[in-house]
PDB file of C-alpha atoms in Angstrom:
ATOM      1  CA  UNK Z 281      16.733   7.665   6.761  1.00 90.00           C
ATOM      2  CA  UNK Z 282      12.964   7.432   6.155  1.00 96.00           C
ATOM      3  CA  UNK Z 283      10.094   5.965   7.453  1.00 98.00           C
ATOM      4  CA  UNK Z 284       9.148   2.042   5.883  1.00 98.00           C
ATOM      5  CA  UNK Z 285       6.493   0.052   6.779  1.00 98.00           C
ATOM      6  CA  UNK Z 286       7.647  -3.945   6.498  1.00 98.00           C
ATOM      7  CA  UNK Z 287       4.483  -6.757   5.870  1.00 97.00           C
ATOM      8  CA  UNK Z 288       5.857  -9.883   7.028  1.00 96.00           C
ATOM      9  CA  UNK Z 289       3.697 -12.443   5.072  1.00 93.00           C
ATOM     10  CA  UNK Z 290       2.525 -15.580   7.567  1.00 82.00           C
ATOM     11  CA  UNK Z 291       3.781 -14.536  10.431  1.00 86.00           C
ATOM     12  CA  UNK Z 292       2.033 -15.902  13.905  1.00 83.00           C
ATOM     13  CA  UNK Z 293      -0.455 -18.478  11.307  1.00 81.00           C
ATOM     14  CA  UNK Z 294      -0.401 -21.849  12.258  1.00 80.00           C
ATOM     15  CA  UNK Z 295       3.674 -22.823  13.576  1.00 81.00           C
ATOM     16  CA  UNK Z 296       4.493 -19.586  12.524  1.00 82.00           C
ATOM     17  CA  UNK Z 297       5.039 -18.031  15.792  1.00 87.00           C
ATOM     18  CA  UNK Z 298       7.110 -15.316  16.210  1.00 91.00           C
ATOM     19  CA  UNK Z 299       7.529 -12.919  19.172  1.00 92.00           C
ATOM     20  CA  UNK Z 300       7.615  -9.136  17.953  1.00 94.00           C
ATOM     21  CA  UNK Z 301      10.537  -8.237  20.015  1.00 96.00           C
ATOM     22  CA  UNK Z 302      12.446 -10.852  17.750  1.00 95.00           C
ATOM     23  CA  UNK Z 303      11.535  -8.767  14.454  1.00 96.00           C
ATOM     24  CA  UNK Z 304      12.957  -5.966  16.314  1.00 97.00           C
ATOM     25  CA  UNK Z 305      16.156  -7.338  17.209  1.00 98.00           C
ATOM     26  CA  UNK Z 306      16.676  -8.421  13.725  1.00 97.00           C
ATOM     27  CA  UNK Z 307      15.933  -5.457  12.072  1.00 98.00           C
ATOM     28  CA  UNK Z 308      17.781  -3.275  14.497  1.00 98.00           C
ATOM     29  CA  UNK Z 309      20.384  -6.032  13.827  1.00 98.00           C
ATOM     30  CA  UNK Z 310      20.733  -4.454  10.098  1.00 98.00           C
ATOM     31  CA  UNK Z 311      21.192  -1.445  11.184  1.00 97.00           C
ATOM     32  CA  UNK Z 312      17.530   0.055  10.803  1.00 98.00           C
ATOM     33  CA  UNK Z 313      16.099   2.962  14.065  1.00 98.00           C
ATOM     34  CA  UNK Z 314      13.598   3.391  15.377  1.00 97.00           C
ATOM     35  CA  UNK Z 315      12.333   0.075  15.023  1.00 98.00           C
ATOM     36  CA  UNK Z 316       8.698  -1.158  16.582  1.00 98.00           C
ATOM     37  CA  UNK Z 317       6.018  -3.584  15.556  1.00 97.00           C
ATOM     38  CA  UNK Z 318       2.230  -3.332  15.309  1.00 97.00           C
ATOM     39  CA  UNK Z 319      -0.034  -5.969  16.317  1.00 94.00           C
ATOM     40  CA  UNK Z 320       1.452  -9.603  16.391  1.00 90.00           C
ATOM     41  CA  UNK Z 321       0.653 -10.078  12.983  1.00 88.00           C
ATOM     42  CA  UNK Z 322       3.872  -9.015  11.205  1.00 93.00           C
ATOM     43  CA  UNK Z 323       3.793  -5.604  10.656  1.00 96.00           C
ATOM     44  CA  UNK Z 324       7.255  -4.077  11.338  1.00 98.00           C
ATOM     45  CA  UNK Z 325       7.995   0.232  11.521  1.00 98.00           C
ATOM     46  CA  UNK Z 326      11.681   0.893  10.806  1.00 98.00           C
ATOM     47  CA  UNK Z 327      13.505   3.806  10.038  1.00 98.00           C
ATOM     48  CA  UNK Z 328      16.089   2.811   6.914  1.00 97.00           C
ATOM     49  CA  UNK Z 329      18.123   3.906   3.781  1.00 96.00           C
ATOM     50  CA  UNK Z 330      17.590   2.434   0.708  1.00 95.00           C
ATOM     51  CA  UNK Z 331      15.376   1.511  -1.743  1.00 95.00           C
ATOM     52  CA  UNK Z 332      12.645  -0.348  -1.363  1.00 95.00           C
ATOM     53  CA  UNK Z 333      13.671  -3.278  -3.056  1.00 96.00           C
ATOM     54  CA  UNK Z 334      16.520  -3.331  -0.958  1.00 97.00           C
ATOM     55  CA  UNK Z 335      14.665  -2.962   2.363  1.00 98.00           C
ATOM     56  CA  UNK Z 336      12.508  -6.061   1.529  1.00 97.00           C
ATOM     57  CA  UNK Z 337      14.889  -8.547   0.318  1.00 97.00           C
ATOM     58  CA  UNK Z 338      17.262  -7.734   4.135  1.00 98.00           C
ATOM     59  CA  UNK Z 339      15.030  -7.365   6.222  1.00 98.00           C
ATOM     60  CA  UNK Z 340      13.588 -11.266   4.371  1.00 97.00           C
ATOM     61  CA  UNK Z 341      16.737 -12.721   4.486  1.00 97.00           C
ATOM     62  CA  UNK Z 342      17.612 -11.702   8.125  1.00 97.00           C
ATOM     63  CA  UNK Z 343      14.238 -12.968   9.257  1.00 96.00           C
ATOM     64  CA  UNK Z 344      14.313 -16.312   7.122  1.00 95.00           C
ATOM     65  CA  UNK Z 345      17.740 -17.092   8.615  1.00 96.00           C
ATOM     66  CA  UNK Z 346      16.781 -16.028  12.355  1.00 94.00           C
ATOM     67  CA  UNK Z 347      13.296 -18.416  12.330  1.00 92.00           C
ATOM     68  CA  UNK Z 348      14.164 -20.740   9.874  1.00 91.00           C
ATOM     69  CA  UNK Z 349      11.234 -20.482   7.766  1.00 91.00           C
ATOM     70  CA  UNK Z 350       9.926 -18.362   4.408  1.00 91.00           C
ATOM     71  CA  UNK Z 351       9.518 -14.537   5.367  1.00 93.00           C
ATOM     72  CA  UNK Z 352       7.870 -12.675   2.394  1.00 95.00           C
ATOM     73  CA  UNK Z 353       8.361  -9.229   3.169  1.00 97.00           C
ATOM     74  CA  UNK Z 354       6.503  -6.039   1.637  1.00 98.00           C
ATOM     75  CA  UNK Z 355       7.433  -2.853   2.503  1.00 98.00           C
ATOM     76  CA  UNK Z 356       5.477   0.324   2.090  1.00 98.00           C
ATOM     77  CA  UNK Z 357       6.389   4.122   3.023  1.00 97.00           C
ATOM     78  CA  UNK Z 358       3.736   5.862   5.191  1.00 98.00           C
ATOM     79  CA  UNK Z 359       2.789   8.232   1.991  1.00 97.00           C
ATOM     80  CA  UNK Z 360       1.985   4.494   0.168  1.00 98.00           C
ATOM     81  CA  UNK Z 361      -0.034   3.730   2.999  1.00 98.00           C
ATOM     82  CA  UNK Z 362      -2.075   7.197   3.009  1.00 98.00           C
ATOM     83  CA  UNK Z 363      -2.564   6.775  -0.369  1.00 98.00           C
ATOM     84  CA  UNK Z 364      -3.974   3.011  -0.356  1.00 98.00           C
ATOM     85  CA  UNK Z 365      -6.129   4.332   2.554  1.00 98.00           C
ATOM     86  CA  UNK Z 366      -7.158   7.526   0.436  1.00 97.00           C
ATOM     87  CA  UNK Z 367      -8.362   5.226  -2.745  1.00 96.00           C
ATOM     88  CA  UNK Z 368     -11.621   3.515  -2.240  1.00 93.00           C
ATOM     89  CA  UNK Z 369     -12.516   0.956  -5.929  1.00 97.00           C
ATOM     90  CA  UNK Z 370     -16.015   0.422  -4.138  1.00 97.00           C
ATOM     91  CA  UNK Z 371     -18.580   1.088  -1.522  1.00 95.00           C
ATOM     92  CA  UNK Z 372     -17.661  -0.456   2.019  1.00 96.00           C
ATOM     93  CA  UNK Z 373     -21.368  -1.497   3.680  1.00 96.00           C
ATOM     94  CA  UNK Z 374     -21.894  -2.333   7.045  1.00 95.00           C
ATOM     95  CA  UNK Z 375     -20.763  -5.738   8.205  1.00 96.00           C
ATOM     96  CA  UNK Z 376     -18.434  -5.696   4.936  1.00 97.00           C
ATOM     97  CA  UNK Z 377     -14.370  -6.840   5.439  1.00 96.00           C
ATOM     98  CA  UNK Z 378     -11.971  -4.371   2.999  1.00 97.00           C
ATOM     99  CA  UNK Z 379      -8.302  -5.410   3.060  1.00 96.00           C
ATOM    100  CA  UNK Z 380      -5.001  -4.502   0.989  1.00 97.00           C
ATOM    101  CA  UNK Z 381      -3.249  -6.985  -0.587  1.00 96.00           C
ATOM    102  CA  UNK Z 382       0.218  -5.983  -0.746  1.00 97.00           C
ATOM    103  CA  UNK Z 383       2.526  -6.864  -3.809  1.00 97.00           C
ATOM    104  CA  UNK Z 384       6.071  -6.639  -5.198  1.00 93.00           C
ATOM    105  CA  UNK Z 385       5.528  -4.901  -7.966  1.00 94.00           C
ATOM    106  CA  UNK Z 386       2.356  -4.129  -9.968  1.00 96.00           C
ATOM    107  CA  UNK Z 387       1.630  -7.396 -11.875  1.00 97.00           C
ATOM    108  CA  UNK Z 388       0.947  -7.450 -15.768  1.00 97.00           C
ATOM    109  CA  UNK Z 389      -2.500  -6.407 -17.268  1.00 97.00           C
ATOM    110  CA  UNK Z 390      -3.059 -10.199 -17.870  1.00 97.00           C
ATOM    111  CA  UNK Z 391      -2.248 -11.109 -14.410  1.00 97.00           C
ATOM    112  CA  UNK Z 392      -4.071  -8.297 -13.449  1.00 97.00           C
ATOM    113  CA  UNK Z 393      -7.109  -8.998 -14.836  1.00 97.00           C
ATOM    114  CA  UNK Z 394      -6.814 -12.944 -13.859  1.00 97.00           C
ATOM    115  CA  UNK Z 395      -6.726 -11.108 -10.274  1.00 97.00           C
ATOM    116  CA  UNK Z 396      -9.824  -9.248 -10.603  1.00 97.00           C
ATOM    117  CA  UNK Z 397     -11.673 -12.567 -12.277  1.00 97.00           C
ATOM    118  CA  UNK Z 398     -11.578 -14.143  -9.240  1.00 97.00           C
ATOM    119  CA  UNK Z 399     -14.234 -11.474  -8.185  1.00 96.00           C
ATOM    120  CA  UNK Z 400     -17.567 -13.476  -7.372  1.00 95.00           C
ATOM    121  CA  UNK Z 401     -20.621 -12.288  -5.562  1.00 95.00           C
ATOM    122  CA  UNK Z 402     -18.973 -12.115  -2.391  1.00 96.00           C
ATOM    123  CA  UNK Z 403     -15.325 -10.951  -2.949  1.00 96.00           C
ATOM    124  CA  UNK Z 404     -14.708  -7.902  -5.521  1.00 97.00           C
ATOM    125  CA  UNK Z 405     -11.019  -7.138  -6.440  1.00 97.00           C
ATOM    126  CA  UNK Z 406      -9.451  -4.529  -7.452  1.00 98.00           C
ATOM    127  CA  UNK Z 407      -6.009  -4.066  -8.503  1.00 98.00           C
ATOM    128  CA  UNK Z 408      -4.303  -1.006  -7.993  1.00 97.00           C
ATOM    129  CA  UNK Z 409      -0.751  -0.929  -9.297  1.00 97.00           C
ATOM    130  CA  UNK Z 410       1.167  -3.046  -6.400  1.00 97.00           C
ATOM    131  CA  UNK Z 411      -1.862  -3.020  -4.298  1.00 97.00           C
ATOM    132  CA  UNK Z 412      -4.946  -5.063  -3.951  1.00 97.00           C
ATOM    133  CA  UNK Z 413      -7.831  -4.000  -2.803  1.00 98.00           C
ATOM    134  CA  UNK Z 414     -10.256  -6.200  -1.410  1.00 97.00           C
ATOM    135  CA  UNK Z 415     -13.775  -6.403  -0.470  1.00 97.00           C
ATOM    136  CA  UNK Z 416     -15.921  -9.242   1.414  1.00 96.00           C
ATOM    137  CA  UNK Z 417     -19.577  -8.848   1.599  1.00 96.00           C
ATOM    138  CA  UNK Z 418     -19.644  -9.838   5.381  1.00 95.00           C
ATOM    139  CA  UNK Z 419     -16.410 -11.596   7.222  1.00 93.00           C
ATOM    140  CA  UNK Z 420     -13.193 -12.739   5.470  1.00 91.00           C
ATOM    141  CA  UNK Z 421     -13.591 -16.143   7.085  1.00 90.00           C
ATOM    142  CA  UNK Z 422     -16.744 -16.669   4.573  1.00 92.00           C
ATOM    143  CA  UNK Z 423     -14.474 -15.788   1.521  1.00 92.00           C
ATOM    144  CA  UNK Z 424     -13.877 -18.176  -0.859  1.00 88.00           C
ATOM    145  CA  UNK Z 425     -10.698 -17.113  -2.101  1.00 89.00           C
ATOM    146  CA  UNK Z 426      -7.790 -19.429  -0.707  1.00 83.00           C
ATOM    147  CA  UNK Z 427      -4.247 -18.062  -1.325  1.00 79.00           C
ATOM    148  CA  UNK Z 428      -3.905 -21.180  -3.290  1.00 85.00           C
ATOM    149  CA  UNK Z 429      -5.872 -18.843  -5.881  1.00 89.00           C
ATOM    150  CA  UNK Z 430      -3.797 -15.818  -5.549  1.00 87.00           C
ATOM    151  CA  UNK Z 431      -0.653 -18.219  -5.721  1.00 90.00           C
ATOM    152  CA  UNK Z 432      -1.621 -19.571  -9.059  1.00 94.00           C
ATOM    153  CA  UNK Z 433      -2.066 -16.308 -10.722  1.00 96.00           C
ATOM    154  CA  UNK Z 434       1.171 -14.478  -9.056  1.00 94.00           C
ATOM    155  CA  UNK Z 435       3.102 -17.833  -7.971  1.00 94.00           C
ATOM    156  CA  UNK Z 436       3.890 -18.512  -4.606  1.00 91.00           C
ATOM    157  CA  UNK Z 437       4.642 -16.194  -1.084  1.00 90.00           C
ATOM    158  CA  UNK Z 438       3.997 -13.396  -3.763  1.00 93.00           C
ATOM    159  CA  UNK Z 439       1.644 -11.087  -1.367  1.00 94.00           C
ATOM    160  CA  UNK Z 440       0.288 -10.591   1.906  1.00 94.00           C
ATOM    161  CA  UNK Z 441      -2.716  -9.036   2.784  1.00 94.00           C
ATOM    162  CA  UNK Z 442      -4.202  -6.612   5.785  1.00 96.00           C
ATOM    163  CA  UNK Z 443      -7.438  -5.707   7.531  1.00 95.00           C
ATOM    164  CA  UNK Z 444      -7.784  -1.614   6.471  1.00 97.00           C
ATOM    165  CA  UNK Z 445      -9.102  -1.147   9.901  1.00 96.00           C
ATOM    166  CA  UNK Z 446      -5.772  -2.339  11.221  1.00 97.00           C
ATOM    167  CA  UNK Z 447      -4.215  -0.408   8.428  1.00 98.00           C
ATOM    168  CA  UNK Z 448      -5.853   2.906   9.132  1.00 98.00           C
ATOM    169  CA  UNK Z 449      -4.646   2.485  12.755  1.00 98.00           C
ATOM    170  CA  UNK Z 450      -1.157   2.011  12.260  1.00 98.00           C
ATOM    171  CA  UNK Z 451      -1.369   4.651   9.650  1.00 98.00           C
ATOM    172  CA  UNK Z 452      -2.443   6.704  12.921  1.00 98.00           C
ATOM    173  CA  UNK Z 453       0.396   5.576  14.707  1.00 97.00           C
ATOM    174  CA  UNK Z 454       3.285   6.566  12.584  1.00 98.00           C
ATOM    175  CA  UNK Z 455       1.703   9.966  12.343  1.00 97.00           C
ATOM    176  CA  UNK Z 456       1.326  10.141  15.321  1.00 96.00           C
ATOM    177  CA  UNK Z 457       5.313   9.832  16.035  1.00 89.00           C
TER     178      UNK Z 457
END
């Protein structure tokens, strides 16, 4: 067994809500240990088997069938996480928002590069393999960017996204364990 980290894409947004002690019981449900959630935004801490292909697509399907609604799940190991952490595409200023954008799998140098178009004077991205990273020139509630634009590019429920503050914490966490 190893570590994963699971993204649950729209969790507690809008009718999405979801008590955190229901992620648990369905991933314990499957089988997975050790199993605790972060904040009440859909970030789930299992340990599992598996790759992580296979981790995403169970832990999805349980939690589609338990709440009856789409469950895009990402899943990351904590040496991912240290690494998207460690790898800084710009300069964070003051009163700037970073986050990751988690994918699948990395998407093609066209899609790519349709990614990093959207860039404008407030948002700069950067793609990084499966990741996204993300900067805001002051708070992500000014952005422009919709996930209607991200949708068109990569097609929809194809990425979630997370505050690297809330990141680096979590990261904390596990190694903390």
């Amino acid at each position: 067994m190893s570590t994963r980290v699971g993204f649950l894409r729209a969790v507690n947004v809008g009718r999405r809500r979801v008590a955190m002690s229901r992620v648990v019981a369905v991933c314990e449900g499957l089988g997975y240990e050790d199993v605790w959630t972060y904040v009440n935004s859909g970030n789930v801490v299992l340990d599992a088997t598996g790759t992580r292909a296979a981790v995403e697509r169970a832990v999805q399907t349980a939690l589609e069938e338990e709440l009856g609604f789409e469950c895009s799940t990402f899943v990351r190991t904590p040496t991912q996480l240290h690494a998207v952490l460690e790898d800084r595409p710009f300069e964070v200023a003051d009163g700037d928002t970073h986050f990751v954008t988690f994918l699948r799998s990395a998407p093609s140098a066209a899609d790519g590069g349709a990614l990093e178009a959207l860039s404008n004077k407030f948002d700069t991205i950067v793609v990084r393999g499966s990741d996204v990273h993300w900067r805001m020139r002051g708070k992500s509630t000014d952005s422009r960017l919709v996930t209607r634009d991200w949708e068109r590019i990569l097609g929809p429920a194809s990425s979630t996204s997370r505050n690297v503050t809330m990141l680096t914490k979590l990261v904390a966490k596990i190694d903390a364990r």
